[in-house]
Amino acid sequence: MVTALVLIVVADGVFVVGSLLSWHMNGSAPHPSIDSPSIIRVENLTVGYGGTPMLQDVSFEVQRGEVLVILGGSGSGKSTLLKHVIGLYPPIAGHVYIEGEDLVAAEGATRLAILRKFGVMYQSGALFGSMTLLENVRLPLEMFTSLSDEAVDLVARTKLDLVQLSGAENLMPAELSGGMRKRGAIARAMALDPAILFLDEPSAGLDPIMSAEVDQLVLRLSRSLGVTFVVVTHELASIFTIAGRVIMLDKRSKGIVAQGDPRELRDHSSDEWVRRFLNREPEPA
């Protein structure tokens, strides 16, 4: 049984349900400790399909509260890297540490506890078409908490308010615009108050205005709630708007070719390909 003491806080112009909810998710708290300097650490990761590596010996860290963007050309392995970091596929070699715990080696209840530390927004949104928007956001709460139906409804509606979808609760995914589906998927990913959100191509298929709205949502959630974002995208406008730091993948070297502030890399990288990519310049004739 859960005691649901709900605190409504106004932060940066948005309403937030605070974590005074006494969640019972197999004894795990919604937000872990902040002792580790890096919330994500990827070590010597080699990933691919059918034993054929697409990326080899990749290592990087993500600091708590930052917005890290993974970028690169077509076929460089951006989404492949993401799918392996979140545990959808086992790597060929290497380790992925989430708050110091190795997701690759974890099994059973330990693995499930690590998976609940982050939320994922897939490229298409991946909302369940037979469920309303509200039902989609309620689903993780119904599956992984012991909250009352009333409390589940309150939290789900609050997450939708965070992404500016109040009033759309009873719409089906087919009735939503592309931007609304993306924001609805972010609301569902936030349902269990994860410390980390992974977004796969959040601006893909959106017009410039909708893309800008999604960018501003990421920044607002990062600043207001301290959420750590790992975003896969090749949209330069989004990269320069949201990224505090980027890692750039290169399919030729099968690894990270550059990392740092995207503005610094655009203007001062010693790698000509990196500068061309970030300045949207074609290959020389």
PDB file of C-alpha atoms in Angstrom, residues 34-284:
ATOM      1  CA  ILE A  34      24.073  11.480  -6.601  1.00  0.00           C
ATOM      2  CA  ASP A  35      27.405  10.186  -5.317  1.00  0.00           C
ATOM      3  CA  SER A  36      28.702   9.152  -8.750  1.00  0.00           C
ATOM      4  CA  PRO A  37      30.326  12.005 -10.729  1.00  0.00           C
ATOM      5  CA  SER A  38      29.113  10.453 -14.008  1.00  0.00           C
ATOM      6  CA  ILE A  39      25.548   9.246 -14.283  1.00  0.00           C
ATOM      7  CA  ILE A  40      26.417   7.153 -17.378  1.00  0.00           C
ATOM      8  CA  ARG A  41      29.787   5.632 -18.203  1.00  0.00           C
ATOM      9  CA  VAL A  42      30.388   3.650 -21.383  1.00  0.00           C
ATOM     10  CA  GLU A  43      33.641   1.686 -21.455  1.00  0.00           C
ATOM     11  CA  ASN A  44      35.268   0.035 -24.476  1.00  0.00           C
ATOM     12  CA  LEU A  45      31.913  -0.727 -26.087  1.00  0.00           C
ATOM     13  CA  THR A  46      31.884  -2.666 -29.349  1.00  0.00           C
ATOM     14  CA  VAL A  47      28.447  -3.012 -30.928  1.00  0.00           C
ATOM     15  CA  GLY A  48      26.964  -4.394 -34.104  1.00  0.00           C
ATOM     16  CA  TYR A  49      24.705  -7.075 -35.502  1.00  0.00           C
ATOM     17  CA  GLY A  50      25.401 -10.701 -36.280  1.00  0.00           C
ATOM     18  CA  GLY A  51      28.902 -10.390 -34.843  1.00  0.00           C
ATOM     19  CA  THR A  52      29.820  -7.653 -37.339  1.00  0.00           C
ATOM     20  CA  PRO A  53      30.901  -4.518 -35.463  1.00  0.00           C
ATOM     21  CA  MET A  54      29.540  -1.110 -36.467  1.00  0.00           C
ATOM     22  CA  LEU A  55      31.354   0.697 -33.640  1.00  0.00           C
ATOM     23  CA  GLN A  56      34.479  -0.474 -31.878  1.00  0.00           C
ATOM     24  CA  ASP A  57      35.983   0.298 -28.494  1.00  0.00           C
ATOM     25  CA  VAL A  58      33.753   3.336 -27.814  1.00  0.00           C
ATOM     26  CA  SER A  59      34.137   5.051 -24.437  1.00  0.00           C
ATOM     27  CA  PHE A  60      32.465   8.190 -23.087  1.00  0.00           C
ATOM     28  CA  GLU A  61      30.778   9.570 -19.985  1.00  0.00           C
ATOM     29  CA  VAL A  62      27.617  11.575 -19.385  1.00  0.00           C
ATOM     30  CA  GLN A  63      27.570  14.016 -16.479  1.00  0.00           C
ATOM     31  CA  ARG A  64      24.520  14.361 -14.280  1.00  0.00           C
ATOM     32  CA  GLY A  65      22.147  17.043 -15.535  1.00  0.00           C
ATOM     33  CA  GLU A  66      23.780  17.653 -18.913  1.00  0.00           C
ATOM     34  CA  VAL A  67      22.258  17.409 -22.388  1.00  0.00           C
ATOM     35  CA  LEU A  68      24.552  15.180 -24.459  1.00  0.00           C
ATOM     36  CA  VAL A  69      23.879  14.768 -28.169  1.00  0.00           C
ATOM     37  CA  ILE A  70      25.099  11.790 -30.187  1.00  0.00           C
ATOM     38  CA  LEU A  71      25.533  12.785 -33.820  1.00  0.00           C
ATOM     39  CA  GLY A  72      27.158  11.623 -37.006  1.00  0.00           C
ATOM     40  CA  GLY A  73      26.497  10.963 -40.652  1.00  0.00           C
ATOM     41  CA  SER A  74      24.022   8.459 -42.051  1.00  0.00           C
ATOM     42  CA  GLY A  75      25.025   4.919 -41.155  1.00  0.00           C
ATOM     43  CA  SER A  76      27.497   6.018 -38.484  1.00  0.00           C
ATOM     44  CA  GLY A  77      25.767   3.960 -35.788  1.00  0.00           C
ATOM     45  CA  LYS A  78      23.951   6.625 -33.741  1.00  0.00           C
ATOM     46  CA  SER A  79      20.762   4.669 -33.125  1.00  0.00           C
ATOM     47  CA  THR A  80      22.706   1.424 -32.880  1.00  0.00           C
ATOM     48  CA  LEU A  81      24.801   2.880 -30.077  1.00  0.00           C
ATOM     49  CA  LEU A  82      21.685   4.103 -28.289  1.00  0.00           C
ATOM     50  CA  LYS A  83      19.955   0.715 -28.536  1.00  0.00           C
ATOM     51  CA  HIS A  84      22.957  -0.968 -26.955  1.00  0.00           C
ATOM     52  CA  VAL A  85      23.405   1.649 -24.229  1.00  0.00           C
ATOM     53  CA  ILE A  86      19.766   1.215 -23.117  1.00  0.00           C
ATOM     54  CA  GLY A  87      20.083  -2.571 -23.130  1.00  0.00           C
ATOM     55  CA  LEU A  88      17.880  -3.491 -26.101  1.00  0.00           C
ATOM     56  CA  TYR A  89      20.783  -5.491 -27.542  1.00  0.00           C
ATOM     57  CA  PRO A  90      23.822  -7.052 -25.856  1.00  0.00           C
ATOM     58  CA  PRO A  91      27.142  -5.565 -26.986  1.00  0.00           C
ATOM     59  CA  ILE A  92      29.863  -7.594 -28.618  1.00  0.00           C
ATOM     60  CA  ALA A  93      32.194  -6.316 -25.893  1.00  0.00           C
ATOM     61  CA  GLY A  94      32.392  -3.607 -23.258  1.00  0.00           C
ATOM     62  CA  HIS A  95      30.331  -2.200 -20.410  1.00  0.00           C
ATOM     63  CA  VAL A  96      27.587   0.348 -19.790  1.00  0.00           C
ATOM     64  CA  TYR A  97      27.397   1.722 -16.261  1.00  0.00           C
ATOM     65  CA  ILE A  98      24.234   3.506 -15.129  1.00  0.00           C
ATOM     66  CA  GLU A  99      24.969   5.271 -11.842  1.00  0.00           C
ATOM     67  CA  GLY A 100      27.855   2.887 -11.277  1.00  0.00           C
ATOM     68  CA  GLU A 101      25.909  -0.317 -12.021  1.00  0.00           C
ATOM     69  CA  ASP A 102      26.849  -2.424 -15.044  1.00  0.00           C
ATOM     70  CA  LEU A 103      23.757  -2.924 -17.213  1.00  0.00           C
ATOM     71  CA  VAL A 104      25.580  -5.377 -19.479  1.00  0.00           C
ATOM     72  CA  ALA A 105      26.427  -7.772 -16.652  1.00  0.00           C
ATOM     73  CA  ALA A 106      23.226  -7.325 -14.634  1.00  0.00           C
ATOM     74  CA  GLU A 107      20.527  -9.995 -14.585  1.00  0.00           C
ATOM     75  CA  GLY A 108      17.061 -10.503 -13.161  1.00  0.00           C
ATOM     76  CA  ALA A 109      15.771  -8.035 -10.582  1.00  0.00           C
ATOM     77  CA  THR A 110      19.059  -6.120 -10.587  1.00  0.00           C
ATOM     78  CA  ARG A 111      18.770  -5.492 -14.323  1.00  0.00           C
ATOM     79  CA  LEU A 112      15.140  -4.387 -14.004  1.00  0.00           C
ATOM     80  CA  ALA A 113      16.081  -1.940 -11.260  1.00  0.00           C
ATOM     81  CA  ILE A 114      18.746  -0.393 -13.519  1.00  0.00           C
ATOM     82  CA  LEU A 115      16.316  -0.153 -16.453  1.00  0.00           C
ATOM     83  CA  ARG A 116      13.876   1.810 -14.291  1.00  0.00           C
ATOM     84  CA  LYS A 117      16.483   4.511 -13.784  1.00  0.00           C
ATOM     85  CA  PHE A 118      15.887   5.863 -17.284  1.00  0.00           C
ATOM     86  CA  GLY A 119      13.095   6.538 -19.754  1.00  0.00           C
ATOM     87  CA  VAL A 120      13.226   6.247 -23.548  1.00  0.00           C
ATOM     88  CA  MET A 121      11.469   8.118 -26.333  1.00  0.00           C
ATOM     89  CA  TYR A 122      11.748   6.078 -29.527  1.00  0.00           C
ATOM     90  CA  GLN A 123      12.048   7.703 -32.935  1.00  0.00           C
ATOM     91  CA  SER A 124       8.407   7.212 -33.950  1.00  0.00           C
ATOM     92  CA  GLY A 125       7.091   7.901 -30.447  1.00  0.00           C
ATOM     93  CA  ALA A 126       5.892   4.268 -30.191  1.00  0.00           C
ATOM     94  CA  LEU A 127       2.633   5.160 -28.456  1.00  0.00           C
ATOM     95  CA  PHE A 128       0.161   2.272 -28.308  1.00  0.00           C
ATOM     96  CA  GLY A 129      -2.412   3.006 -31.003  1.00  0.00           C
ATOM     97  CA  SER A 130      -5.322   1.322 -29.190  1.00  0.00           C
ATOM     98  CA  MET A 131      -4.866   3.448 -26.058  1.00  0.00           C
ATOM     99  CA  THR A 132      -5.616   7.104 -25.421  1.00  0.00           C
ATOM    100  CA  LEU A 133      -2.757   9.476 -24.699  1.00  0.00           C
ATOM    101  CA  LEU A 134      -3.600   9.424 -20.992  1.00  0.00           C
ATOM    102  CA  GLU A 135      -3.725   5.619 -20.950  1.00  0.00           C
ATOM    103  CA  ASN A 136      -0.301   5.496 -22.619  1.00  0.00           C
ATOM    104  CA  VAL A 137       1.224   7.666 -19.890  1.00  0.00           C
ATOM    105  CA  ARG A 138      -0.611   5.778 -17.123  1.00  0.00           C
ATOM    106  CA  LEU A 139       0.748   2.416 -18.286  1.00  0.00           C
ATOM    107  CA  PRO A 140       4.216   2.484 -16.628  1.00  0.00           C
ATOM    108  CA  LEU A 141       2.650   3.711 -13.377  1.00  0.00           C
ATOM    109  CA  GLU A 142       0.101   0.897 -13.414  1.00  0.00           C
ATOM    110  CA  MET A 143       2.767  -1.700 -14.153  1.00  0.00           C
ATOM    111  CA  PHE A 144       5.537  -0.633 -11.789  1.00  0.00           C
ATOM    112  CA  THR A 145       3.966   1.197  -8.840  1.00  0.00           C
ATOM    113  CA  SER A 146       1.340   0.506  -6.207  1.00  0.00           C
ATOM    114  CA  LEU A 147      -0.259   3.913  -6.478  1.00  0.00           C
ATOM    115  CA  SER A 148      -4.030   4.202  -6.274  1.00  0.00           C
ATOM    116  CA  ASP A 149      -5.946   4.741  -9.492  1.00  0.00           C
ATOM    117  CA  GLU A 150      -6.568   8.356  -8.467  1.00  0.00           C
ATOM    118  CA  ALA A 151      -2.868   8.993  -7.836  1.00  0.00           C
ATOM    119  CA  VAL A 152      -1.882   7.329 -11.127  1.00  0.00           C
ATOM    120  CA  ASP A 153      -4.311   9.572 -12.950  1.00  0.00           C
ATOM    121  CA  LEU A 154      -2.957  12.685 -11.211  1.00  0.00           C
ATOM    122  CA  VAL A 155       0.671  11.869 -12.008  1.00  0.00           C
ATOM    123  CA  ALA A 156      -0.112  10.995 -15.647  1.00  0.00           C
ATOM    124  CA  ARG A 157      -2.065  14.220 -16.152  1.00  0.00           C
ATOM    125  CA  THR A 158       0.756  16.206 -14.566  1.00  0.00           C
ATOM    126  CA  LYS A 159       3.325  14.654 -16.925  1.00  0.00           C
ATOM    127  CA  LEU A 160       1.116  15.629 -19.857  1.00  0.00           C
ATOM    128  CA  ASP A 161       0.903  19.151 -18.466  1.00  0.00           C
ATOM    129  CA  LEU A 162       4.703  19.253 -18.313  1.00  0.00           C
ATOM    130  CA  VAL A 163       4.856  18.657 -22.069  1.00  0.00           C
ATOM    131  CA  GLN A 164       1.969  21.068 -22.739  1.00  0.00           C
ATOM    132  CA  LEU A 165      -0.575  18.420 -23.692  1.00  0.00           C
ATOM    133  CA  SER A 166      -3.286  19.227 -21.174  1.00  0.00           C
ATOM    134  CA  GLY A 167      -6.628  18.843 -22.909  1.00  0.00           C
ATOM    135  CA  ALA A 168      -5.370  16.090 -25.231  1.00  0.00           C
ATOM    136  CA  GLU A 169      -5.636  13.289 -22.658  1.00  0.00           C
ATOM    137  CA  ASN A 170      -8.498  11.451 -24.385  1.00  0.00           C
ATOM    138  CA  LEU A 171      -7.159  11.653 -27.924  1.00  0.00           C
ATOM    139  CA  MET A 172      -5.867   8.539 -29.682  1.00  0.00           C
ATOM    140  CA  PRO A 173      -2.350   8.583 -31.153  1.00  0.00           C
ATOM    141  CA  ALA A 174      -3.799   8.670 -34.683  1.00  0.00           C
ATOM    142  CA  GLU A 175      -5.527  11.943 -33.781  1.00  0.00           C
ATOM    143  CA  LEU A 176      -2.286  13.617 -32.679  1.00  0.00           C
ATOM    144  CA  SER A 177       0.128  15.630 -34.793  1.00  0.00           C
ATOM    145  CA  GLY A 178       3.710  14.434 -35.127  1.00  0.00           C
ATOM    146  CA  GLY A 179       4.900  16.929 -32.548  1.00  0.00           C
ATOM    147  CA  MET A 180       2.157  15.938 -30.102  1.00  0.00           C
ATOM    148  CA  ARG A 181       3.080  12.262 -30.456  1.00  0.00           C
ATOM    149  CA  LYS A 182       6.718  13.081 -29.700  1.00  0.00           C
ATOM    150  CA  ARG A 183       5.759  15.110 -26.635  1.00  0.00           C
ATOM    151  CA  GLY A 184       3.345  12.406 -25.504  1.00  0.00           C
ATOM    152  CA  ALA A 185       6.133   9.841 -25.773  1.00  0.00           C
ATOM    153  CA  ILE A 186       8.379  12.077 -23.648  1.00  0.00           C
ATOM    154  CA  ALA A 187       5.585  12.338 -21.036  1.00  0.00           C
ATOM    155  CA  ARG A 188       5.341   8.538 -20.905  1.00  0.00           C
ATOM    156  CA  ALA A 189       9.126   8.226 -20.631  1.00  0.00           C
ATOM    157  CA  MET A 190       8.973  10.588 -17.637  1.00  0.00           C
ATOM    158  CA  ALA A 191       6.160   8.707 -15.886  1.00  0.00           C
ATOM    159  CA  LEU A 192       8.360   6.991 -13.284  1.00  0.00           C
ATOM    160  CA  ASP A 193      10.463  10.111 -12.604  1.00  0.00           C
ATOM    161  CA  PRO A 194      13.694   8.758 -14.127  1.00  0.00           C
ATOM    162  CA  ALA A 195      16.912  10.685 -13.702  1.00  0.00           C
ATOM    163  CA  ILE A 196      17.838  10.042 -17.360  1.00  0.00           C
ATOM    164  CA  LEU A 197      15.890  10.397 -20.602  1.00  0.00           C
ATOM    165  CA  PHE A 198      17.095   8.950 -23.912  1.00  0.00           C
ATOM    166  CA  LEU A 199      15.553  10.557 -27.002  1.00  0.00           C
ATOM    167  CA  ASP A 200      15.998   8.991 -30.440  1.00  0.00           C
ATOM    168  CA  GLU A 201      15.626  11.591 -33.218  1.00  0.00           C
ATOM    169  CA  PRO A 202      13.054  13.736 -31.372  1.00  0.00           C
ATOM    170  CA  SER A 203      12.840  16.230 -34.270  1.00  0.00           C
ATOM    171  CA  ALA A 204      12.671  13.698 -37.109  1.00  0.00           C
ATOM    172  CA  GLY A 205       9.710  14.309 -39.411  1.00  0.00           C
ATOM    173  CA  LEU A 206       8.693  17.560 -37.719  1.00  0.00           C
ATOM    174  CA  ASP A 207       8.393  20.960 -39.343  1.00  0.00           C
ATOM    175  CA  PRO A 208      10.782  23.705 -38.124  1.00  0.00           C
ATOM    176  CA  ILE A 209       8.274  25.195 -35.679  1.00  0.00           C
ATOM    177  CA  MET A 210       7.442  21.817 -34.108  1.00  0.00           C
ATOM    178  CA  SER A 211      11.158  20.965 -33.951  1.00  0.00           C
ATOM    179  CA  ALA A 212      11.862  24.227 -32.126  1.00  0.00           C
ATOM    180  CA  GLU A 213       9.059  23.474 -29.643  1.00  0.00           C
ATOM    181  CA  VAL A 214      10.543  20.045 -28.872  1.00  0.00           C
ATOM    182  CA  ASP A 215      13.978  21.664 -28.409  1.00  0.00           C
ATOM    183  CA  GLN A 216      12.544  24.171 -25.937  1.00  0.00           C
ATOM    184  CA  LEU A 217      10.780  21.360 -24.078  1.00  0.00           C
ATOM    185  CA  VAL A 218      14.092  19.518 -23.625  1.00  0.00           C
ATOM    186  CA  LEU A 219      15.773  22.667 -22.322  1.00  0.00           C
ATOM    187  CA  ARG A 220      12.884  23.453 -19.978  1.00  0.00           C
ATOM    188  CA  LEU A 221      12.840  19.955 -18.487  1.00  0.00           C
ATOM    189  CA  SER A 222      16.618  19.956 -18.130  1.00  0.00           C
ATOM    190  CA  ARG A 223      16.684  23.303 -16.341  1.00  0.00           C
ATOM    191  CA  SER A 224      13.545  22.836 -14.233  1.00  0.00           C
ATOM    192  CA  LEU A 225      13.893  19.201 -13.197  1.00  0.00           C
ATOM    193  CA  GLY A 226      17.613  18.519 -13.605  1.00  0.00           C
ATOM    194  CA  VAL A 227      16.941  15.601 -15.951  1.00  0.00           C
ATOM    195  CA  THR A 228      19.958  14.202 -17.810  1.00  0.00           C
ATOM    196  CA  PHE A 229      19.293  13.910 -21.552  1.00  0.00           C
ATOM    197  CA  VAL A 230      21.055  11.741 -24.119  1.00  0.00           C
ATOM    198  CA  VAL A 231      19.728  12.716 -27.548  1.00  0.00           C
ATOM    199  CA  VAL A 232      20.407  11.110 -30.916  1.00  0.00           C
ATOM    200  CA  THR A 233      19.959  13.565 -33.778  1.00  0.00           C
ATOM    201  CA  HIS A 234      21.571  14.945 -36.914  1.00  0.00           C
ATOM    202  CA  GLU A 235      19.467  18.140 -36.965  1.00  0.00           C
ATOM    203  CA  LEU A 236      22.042  20.926 -36.724  1.00  0.00           C
ATOM    204  CA  ALA A 237      19.566  23.544 -35.508  1.00  0.00           C
ATOM    205  CA  SER A 238      18.564  21.285 -32.613  1.00  0.00           C
ATOM    206  CA  ILE A 239      22.167  20.389 -31.841  1.00  0.00           C
ATOM    207  CA  PHE A 240      23.239  24.019 -31.444  1.00  0.00           C
ATOM    208  CA  THR A 241      20.116  24.800 -29.403  1.00  0.00           C
ATOM    209  CA  ILE A 242      20.081  21.998 -26.841  1.00  0.00           C
ATOM    210  CA  ALA A 243      23.540  20.384 -26.683  1.00  0.00           C
ATOM    211  CA  GLY A 244      25.926  21.239 -23.916  1.00  0.00           C
ATOM    212  CA  ARG A 245      28.256  18.616 -25.356  1.00  0.00           C
ATOM    213  CA  VAL A 246      28.295  16.249 -28.319  1.00  0.00           C
ATOM    214  CA  ILE A 247      30.027  13.061 -29.344  1.00  0.00           C
ATOM    215  CA  MET A 248      30.455  12.609 -33.089  1.00  0.00           C
ATOM    216  CA  LEU A 249      30.500   9.141 -34.623  1.00  0.00           C
ATOM    217  CA  ASP A 250      32.300   8.309 -37.856  1.00  0.00           C
ATOM    218  CA  LYS A 251      31.469   5.157 -39.821  1.00  0.00           C
ATOM    219  CA  ARG A 252      34.916   5.112 -41.427  1.00  0.00           C
ATOM    220  CA  SER A 253      36.763   4.839 -38.127  1.00  0.00           C
ATOM    221  CA  LYS A 254      33.864   2.991 -36.407  1.00  0.00           C
ATOM    222  CA  GLY A 255      34.213   5.197 -33.368  1.00  0.00           C
ATOM    223  CA  ILE A 256      34.110   8.653 -31.863  1.00  0.00           C
ATOM    224  CA  VAL A 257      35.884  11.171 -34.078  1.00  0.00           C
ATOM    225  CA  ALA A 258      35.255  14.251 -31.891  1.00  0.00           C
ATOM    226  CA  GLN A 259      33.564  15.348 -28.688  1.00  0.00           C
ATOM    227  CA  GLY A 260      32.983  18.634 -26.924  1.00  0.00           C
ATOM    228  CA  ASP A 261      30.993  21.848 -27.283  1.00  0.00           C
ATOM    229  CA  PRO A 262      29.420  21.750 -30.781  1.00  0.00           C
ATOM    230  CA  ARG A 263      30.106  25.459 -31.343  1.00  0.00           C
ATOM    231  CA  GLU A 264      33.788  24.995 -30.530  1.00  0.00           C
ATOM    232  CA  LEU A 265      34.007  21.951 -32.795  1.00  0.00           C
ATOM    233  CA  ARG A 266      32.252  23.813 -35.623  1.00  0.00           C
ATOM    234  CA  ASP A 267      34.665  26.729 -35.488  1.00  0.00           C
ATOM    235  CA  HIS A 268      37.932  25.237 -34.252  1.00  0.00           C
ATOM    236  CA  SER A 269      38.069  21.439 -34.722  1.00  0.00           C
ATOM    237  CA  SER A 270      41.327  20.194 -36.196  1.00  0.00           C
ATOM    238  CA  ASP A 271      39.340  17.567 -38.134  1.00  0.00           C
ATOM    239  CA  GLU A 272      38.187  18.942 -41.497  1.00  0.00           C
ATOM    240  CA  TRP A 273      35.272  16.485 -41.755  1.00  0.00           C
ATOM    241  CA  VAL A 274      33.956  17.576 -38.342  1.00  0.00           C
ATOM    242  CA  ARG A 275      34.055  21.237 -39.368  1.00  0.00           C
ATOM    243  CA  ARG A 276      32.318  20.494 -42.690  1.00  0.00           C
ATOM    244  CA  PHE A 277      29.612  18.461 -40.983  1.00  0.00           C
ATOM    245  CA  LEU A 278      28.833  21.114 -38.366  1.00  0.00           C
ATOM    246  CA  ASN A 279      28.960  23.915 -40.932  1.00  0.00           C
ATOM    247  CA  ARG A 280      26.774  21.940 -43.383  1.00  0.00           C
ATOM    248  CA  GLU A 281      29.393  22.095 -46.116  1.00  0.00           C
ATOM    249  CA  PRO A 282      29.592  19.531 -48.971  1.00  0.00           C
ATOM    250  CA  GLU A 283      32.569  17.308 -49.665  1.00  0.00           C
ATOM    251  CA  PRO A 284      35.121  19.100 -51.865  1.00  0.00           C
TER     252      PRO A 284
END
